[in-house]
Amino acid sequence: MPSTALQRIDVDDAMPDSALVALAKDGNGQAVRMLVRRHNRKLFRLARSIVRNDGEAEDVVQASYVRAFTHLSTFRGDAAFVTWLTRITMNESLGRYRRSSPTVNIAAAEEPAVGNGAEVIMFPTISSTPSPESEADREKIRRFLELAIDQLDEGFRTVLIMRDIEGMSIQETATLLAIRPETVKTRLHRARARLRRAIEGTIAPQFSDLFPFDGARCDRMADVVCHEVARRGIGSRR
């Protein structure tokens, strides 16, 4: 029978997803909140790579969390919880994108990579605290890169986000996108080449800061998801 409210039992931030999921299935609200906060950025970046709009991406992530937690009883642990969440988010993102956009022929745009090794764009990922004088410039460059990524075709853009920003493996990316590993390599090569041309002469100081989803936005998402899951009940849909 669905829970009418989420239990409030303290959980340890060091707990693995599997332990948090087990607590969440018992209606532990803190476990739900921690899972939401832990995976917000990854899911937001993935959703935004497809829908290319911050507000729409937030809606996608929220809907995906609610779907996941209200169907939590169907999660059997055959794959990692984040992989399950990622698939739900991808399906939700692609569904919205296809309903609002014409079909893009990615295969027609793909070109085979030349040689054994594709050129790689090296984006710094080590965080640093910028000086007040450099903050405005960093923000301009970040927005420039985000806009450049938005101009990539959907398939290229999603592969680039998954591989270069989220650091997913070729096999994991291929599995989630239901394409061959060779196709992942080809799309990544083409995405990097097109992005390189778009940002030639520009250096990205903090590539890991692109499409941020933290602070108040992260807290707000956790609040909304927990409220909606409490209203509907964890695992209430089978």
Short mmCIF file of C-alpha atoms in Angstrom, two decimals:
data_model
loop_
_atom_site.label_atom_id
_atom_site.label_comp_id
_atom_site.label_asym_id
_atom_site.label_seq_id
_atom_site.Cartn_x
_atom_site.Cartn_y
_atom_site.Cartn_z
CA MET A 1 0.00 0.00 0.00
CA PRO A 2 1.51 3.39 -0.95
CA SER A 3 3.07 5.47 1.79
CA THR A 4 1.35 8.77 2.51
CA ALA A 5 4.58 10.38 3.71
CA LEU A 6 8.30 9.75 3.54
CA GLN A 7 10.02 8.61 6.72
CA ARG A 8 12.71 10.93 8.10
CA ILE A 9 15.57 8.74 9.25
CA ASP A 10 19.14 10.05 9.13
CA VAL A 11 21.34 8.44 6.52
CA ASP A 12 25.08 8.48 5.97
CA ASP A 13 26.36 10.48 3.00
CA ALA A 14 28.98 7.77 2.44
CA MET A 15 26.34 5.11 1.86
CA PRO A 16 26.42 3.51 -1.61
CA ASP A 17 23.40 3.85 -3.88
CA SER A 18 22.34 0.27 -3.19
CA ALA A 19 21.95 0.98 0.54
CA LEU A 20 20.11 4.24 -0.11
CA VAL A 21 17.76 2.52 -2.56
CA ALA A 22 16.95 -0.14 0.03
CA LEU A 23 16.10 2.59 2.54
CA ALA A 24 14.11 4.51 -0.06
CA LYS A 25 12.00 1.44 -0.77
CA ASP A 26 11.03 1.51 2.91
CA GLY A 27 9.95 5.13 2.56
CA ASN A 28 13.06 6.85 3.91
CA GLY A 29 12.77 10.44 2.73
CA GLN A 30 16.39 11.32 3.50
CA ALA A 31 17.56 8.47 1.27
CA VAL A 32 15.37 9.78 -1.55
CA ARG A 33 16.75 13.29 -1.09
CA MET A 34 20.35 12.09 -1.04
CA LEU A 35 19.89 10.04 -4.21
CA VAL A 36 18.35 13.06 -5.93
CA ARG A 37 21.19 15.39 -4.90
CA ARG A 38 23.84 12.80 -5.77
CA HIS A 39 22.71 12.36 -9.37
CA ASN A 40 21.17 15.75 -10.22
CA ARG A 41 24.06 17.11 -12.24
CA LYS A 42 24.64 13.98 -14.32
CA LEU A 43 20.95 13.67 -15.22
CA PHE A 44 20.54 17.39 -15.88
CA ARG A 45 23.52 17.44 -18.23
CA LEU A 46 22.21 14.41 -20.11
CA ALA A 47 18.69 15.84 -20.41
CA ARG A 48 19.96 19.22 -21.49
CA SER A 49 22.22 17.69 -24.14
CA ILE A 50 19.05 16.40 -25.78
CA VAL A 51 16.43 19.11 -25.18
CA ARG A 52 18.86 22.09 -25.20
CA ASN A 53 16.86 24.16 -22.76
CA ASP A 54 17.50 24.59 -19.03
CA GLY A 55 13.84 24.76 -18.01
CA GLU A 56 12.85 21.81 -20.16
CA ALA A 57 15.81 19.80 -18.85
CA GLU A 58 14.73 20.49 -15.26
CA ASP A 59 11.22 19.29 -16.10
CA VAL A 60 12.66 16.15 -17.66
CA VAL A 61 14.82 15.36 -14.62
CA GLN A 62 11.97 16.00 -12.20
CA ALA A 63 9.60 13.77 -14.18
CA SER A 64 12.27 11.08 -14.40
CA TYR A 65 12.88 11.08 -10.65
CA VAL A 66 9.17 10.89 -9.89
CA ARG A 67 8.76 8.04 -12.38
CA ALA A 68 11.72 6.19 -10.89
CA PHE A 69 10.71 6.52 -7.25
CA THR A 70 7.03 5.77 -7.82
CA HIS A 71 8.11 2.63 -9.70
CA LEU A 72 10.96 1.79 -7.33
CA SER A 73 9.55 -1.67 -6.65
CA THR A 74 10.37 -2.58 -10.27
CA PHE A 75 14.08 -1.87 -9.79
CA ARG A 76 15.72 -5.27 -9.29
CA GLY A 77 19.34 -4.20 -9.09
CA ASP A 78 20.41 -5.97 -12.28
CA ALA A 79 22.21 -2.75 -13.24
CA ALA A 80 23.48 0.15 -11.15
CA PHE A 81 20.77 2.48 -9.87
CA VAL A 82 22.32 5.44 -11.69
CA THR A 83 22.24 3.45 -14.94
CA TRP A 84 18.53 2.76 -14.40
CA LEU A 85 17.93 6.45 -13.67
CA THR A 86 19.94 7.46 -16.73
CA ARG A 87 17.85 5.24 -19.00
CA ILE A 88 14.62 6.68 -17.62
CA THR A 89 15.94 10.22 -18.10
CA MET A 90 17.12 9.48 -21.62
CA ASN A 91 13.76 8.00 -22.61
CA GLU A 92 11.93 11.01 -21.16
CA SER A 93 14.31 13.43 -22.89
CA LEU A 94 14.13 11.75 -26.28
CA GLY A 95 10.35 11.48 -26.06
CA ARG A 96 10.00 15.23 -25.48
CA TYR A 97 12.61 16.09 -28.09
CA ARG A 98 10.99 13.97 -30.78
CA ARG A 99 7.56 15.39 -30.06
CA SER A 100 8.83 18.93 -30.55
CA SER A 101 11.56 18.60 -33.20
CA PRO A 102 11.97 17.17 -36.69
CA THR A 103 13.99 13.99 -37.06
CA VAL A 104 17.71 14.59 -37.53
CA ASN A 105 19.55 12.18 -39.80
CA ILE A 106 22.68 11.59 -37.74
CA ALA A 107 23.94 8.81 -40.02
CA ALA A 108 24.05 11.20 -42.96
CA ALA A 109 26.20 13.62 -41.01
CA GLU A 110 28.65 11.04 -39.71
CA GLU A 111 32.01 10.67 -41.39
CA PRO A 112 34.57 7.95 -40.66
CA ALA A 113 37.51 9.00 -38.53
CA VAL A 114 40.79 9.27 -40.42
CA GLY A 115 43.69 7.26 -39.06
CA ASN A 116 43.92 5.17 -35.92
CA GLY A 117 43.64 8.00 -33.42
CA ALA A 118 41.22 10.91 -33.42
CA GLU A 119 42.33 14.30 -32.21
CA VAL A 120 41.23 14.96 -28.67
CA ILE A 121 40.18 18.27 -27.16
CA MET A 122 41.79 18.51 -23.75
CA PHE A 123 39.46 20.31 -21.36
CA PRO A 124 40.77 21.09 -17.85
CA THR A 125 38.65 19.44 -15.17
CA ILE A 126 40.48 20.49 -12.02
CA SER A 127 38.42 22.99 -10.10
CA SER A 128 39.97 26.21 -8.86
CA THR A 129 38.65 29.31 -7.17
CA PRO A 130 38.69 32.16 -9.69
CA SER A 131 39.61 35.70 -8.76
CA PRO A 132 36.80 38.28 -8.87
CA GLU A 133 38.48 39.89 -11.88
CA SER A 134 38.37 36.67 -13.93
CA GLU A 135 34.86 35.54 -12.99
CA ALA A 136 33.11 37.58 -15.70
CA ASP A 137 35.45 36.25 -18.39
CA ARG A 138 35.00 32.69 -17.19
CA GLU A 139 31.22 33.06 -17.35
CA LYS A 140 31.42 34.37 -20.92
CA ILE A 141 33.61 31.47 -22.01
CA ARG A 142 31.37 28.94 -20.24
CA ARG A 143 28.30 30.31 -22.02
CA PHE A 144 30.20 30.34 -25.32
CA LEU A 145 31.05 26.65 -24.92
CA GLU A 146 27.50 25.76 -23.92
CA LEU A 147 26.15 27.51 -27.01
CA ALA A 148 28.73 25.79 -29.20
CA ILE A 149 27.70 22.40 -27.82
CA ASP A 150 24.04 23.26 -28.36
CA GLN A 151 24.76 23.72 -32.07
CA LEU A 152 25.88 20.10 -32.46
CA ASP A 153 23.40 17.57 -33.84
CA GLU A 154 21.58 15.60 -31.16
CA GLY A 155 23.51 12.33 -31.50
CA PHE A 156 26.89 14.05 -31.52
CA ARG A 157 25.95 16.34 -28.65
CA THR A 158 24.72 13.53 -26.40
CA VAL A 159 27.80 11.38 -27.01
CA LEU A 160 30.07 14.35 -26.27
CA ILE A 161 28.28 15.09 -23.00
CA MET A 162 28.33 11.44 -21.90
CA ARG A 163 31.97 10.80 -22.82
CA ASP A 164 33.87 14.07 -22.35
CA ILE A 165 31.88 15.76 -19.59
CA GLU A 166 30.44 12.85 -17.60
CA GLY A 167 33.36 10.52 -18.29
CA MET A 168 31.26 7.49 -19.23
CA SER A 169 33.06 4.64 -20.96
CA ILE A 170 32.57 3.88 -24.64
CA GLN A 171 30.74 0.66 -23.77
CA GLU A 172 28.46 2.33 -21.23
CA THR A 173 27.63 5.09 -23.70
CA ALA A 174 26.94 2.58 -26.44
CA THR A 175 24.67 0.53 -24.17
CA LEU A 176 22.66 3.51 -22.98
CA LEU A 177 22.23 4.87 -26.52
CA ALA A 178 21.61 1.41 -28.03
CA ILE A 179 24.34 1.90 -30.66
CA ARG A 180 27.60 0.12 -31.44
CA PRO A 181 30.83 1.13 -29.66
CA GLU A 182 32.29 1.94 -33.08
CA THR A 183 29.44 4.40 -33.65
CA VAL A 184 30.19 6.05 -30.30
CA LYS A 185 33.81 6.53 -31.37
CA THR A 186 32.82 7.96 -34.74
CA ARG A 187 30.25 10.37 -33.29
CA LEU A 188 32.67 11.50 -30.59
CA HIS A 189 35.35 12.14 -33.20
CA ARG A 190 32.96 14.20 -35.32
CA ALA A 191 31.58 16.07 -32.27
CA ARG A 192 35.07 17.01 -31.11
CA ALA A 193 36.08 18.13 -34.59
CA ARG A 194 32.99 20.31 -35.01
CA LEU A 195 33.33 21.76 -31.52
CA ARG A 196 37.01 22.44 -32.12
CA ARG A 197 36.17 24.44 -35.21
CA ALA A 198 33.51 26.38 -33.30
CA ILE A 199 35.81 27.35 -30.44
CA GLU A 200 39.09 27.68 -32.34
CA GLY A 201 41.31 30.15 -30.56
CA THR A 202 39.29 29.90 -27.34
CA ILE A 203 40.48 28.06 -24.24
CA ALA A 204 38.00 26.50 -21.84
CA PRO A 205 39.30 27.16 -18.29
CA GLN A 206 36.76 24.99 -16.49
CA PHE A 207 34.98 22.52 -18.76
CA SER A 208 33.66 20.65 -15.73
CA ASP A 209 31.64 23.76 -14.82
CA LEU A 210 29.47 23.57 -17.96
CA PHE A 211 25.71 23.15 -17.46
CA PRO A 212 25.92 23.41 -13.66
CA PHE A 213 23.14 22.05 -11.52
CA ASP A 214 23.92 22.65 -7.88
CA GLY A 215 23.21 24.96 -4.98
CA ALA A 216 19.66 26.30 -4.79
CA ARG A 217 18.60 24.59 -8.02
CA CYS A 218 19.70 21.21 -6.68
CA ASP A 219 17.94 21.84 -3.35
CA ARG A 220 14.76 22.93 -5.10
CA MET A 221 14.73 19.81 -7.25
CA ALA A 222 15.18 17.60 -4.19
CA ASP A 223 12.33 19.40 -2.40
CA VAL A 224 9.95 19.05 -5.34
CA VAL A 225 10.77 15.40 -5.97
CA CYS A 226 10.44 14.44 -2.29
CA HIS A 227 7.10 16.25 -2.02
CA GLU A 228 5.72 14.59 -5.15
CA VAL A 229 7.00 11.12 -4.21
CA ALA A 230 5.53 11.49 -0.70
CA ARG A 231 2.19 12.46 -2.27
CA ARG A 232 2.15 9.52 -4.66
CA GLY A 233 3.94 6.94 -2.52
CA ILE A 234 7.22 5.15 -3.16
CA GLY A 235 6.89 2.11 -5.39
CA SER A 236 3.17 2.69 -5.78
CA ARG A 237 3.19 1.93 -9.52
CA ARG A 238 3.80 -1.64 -10.62
#
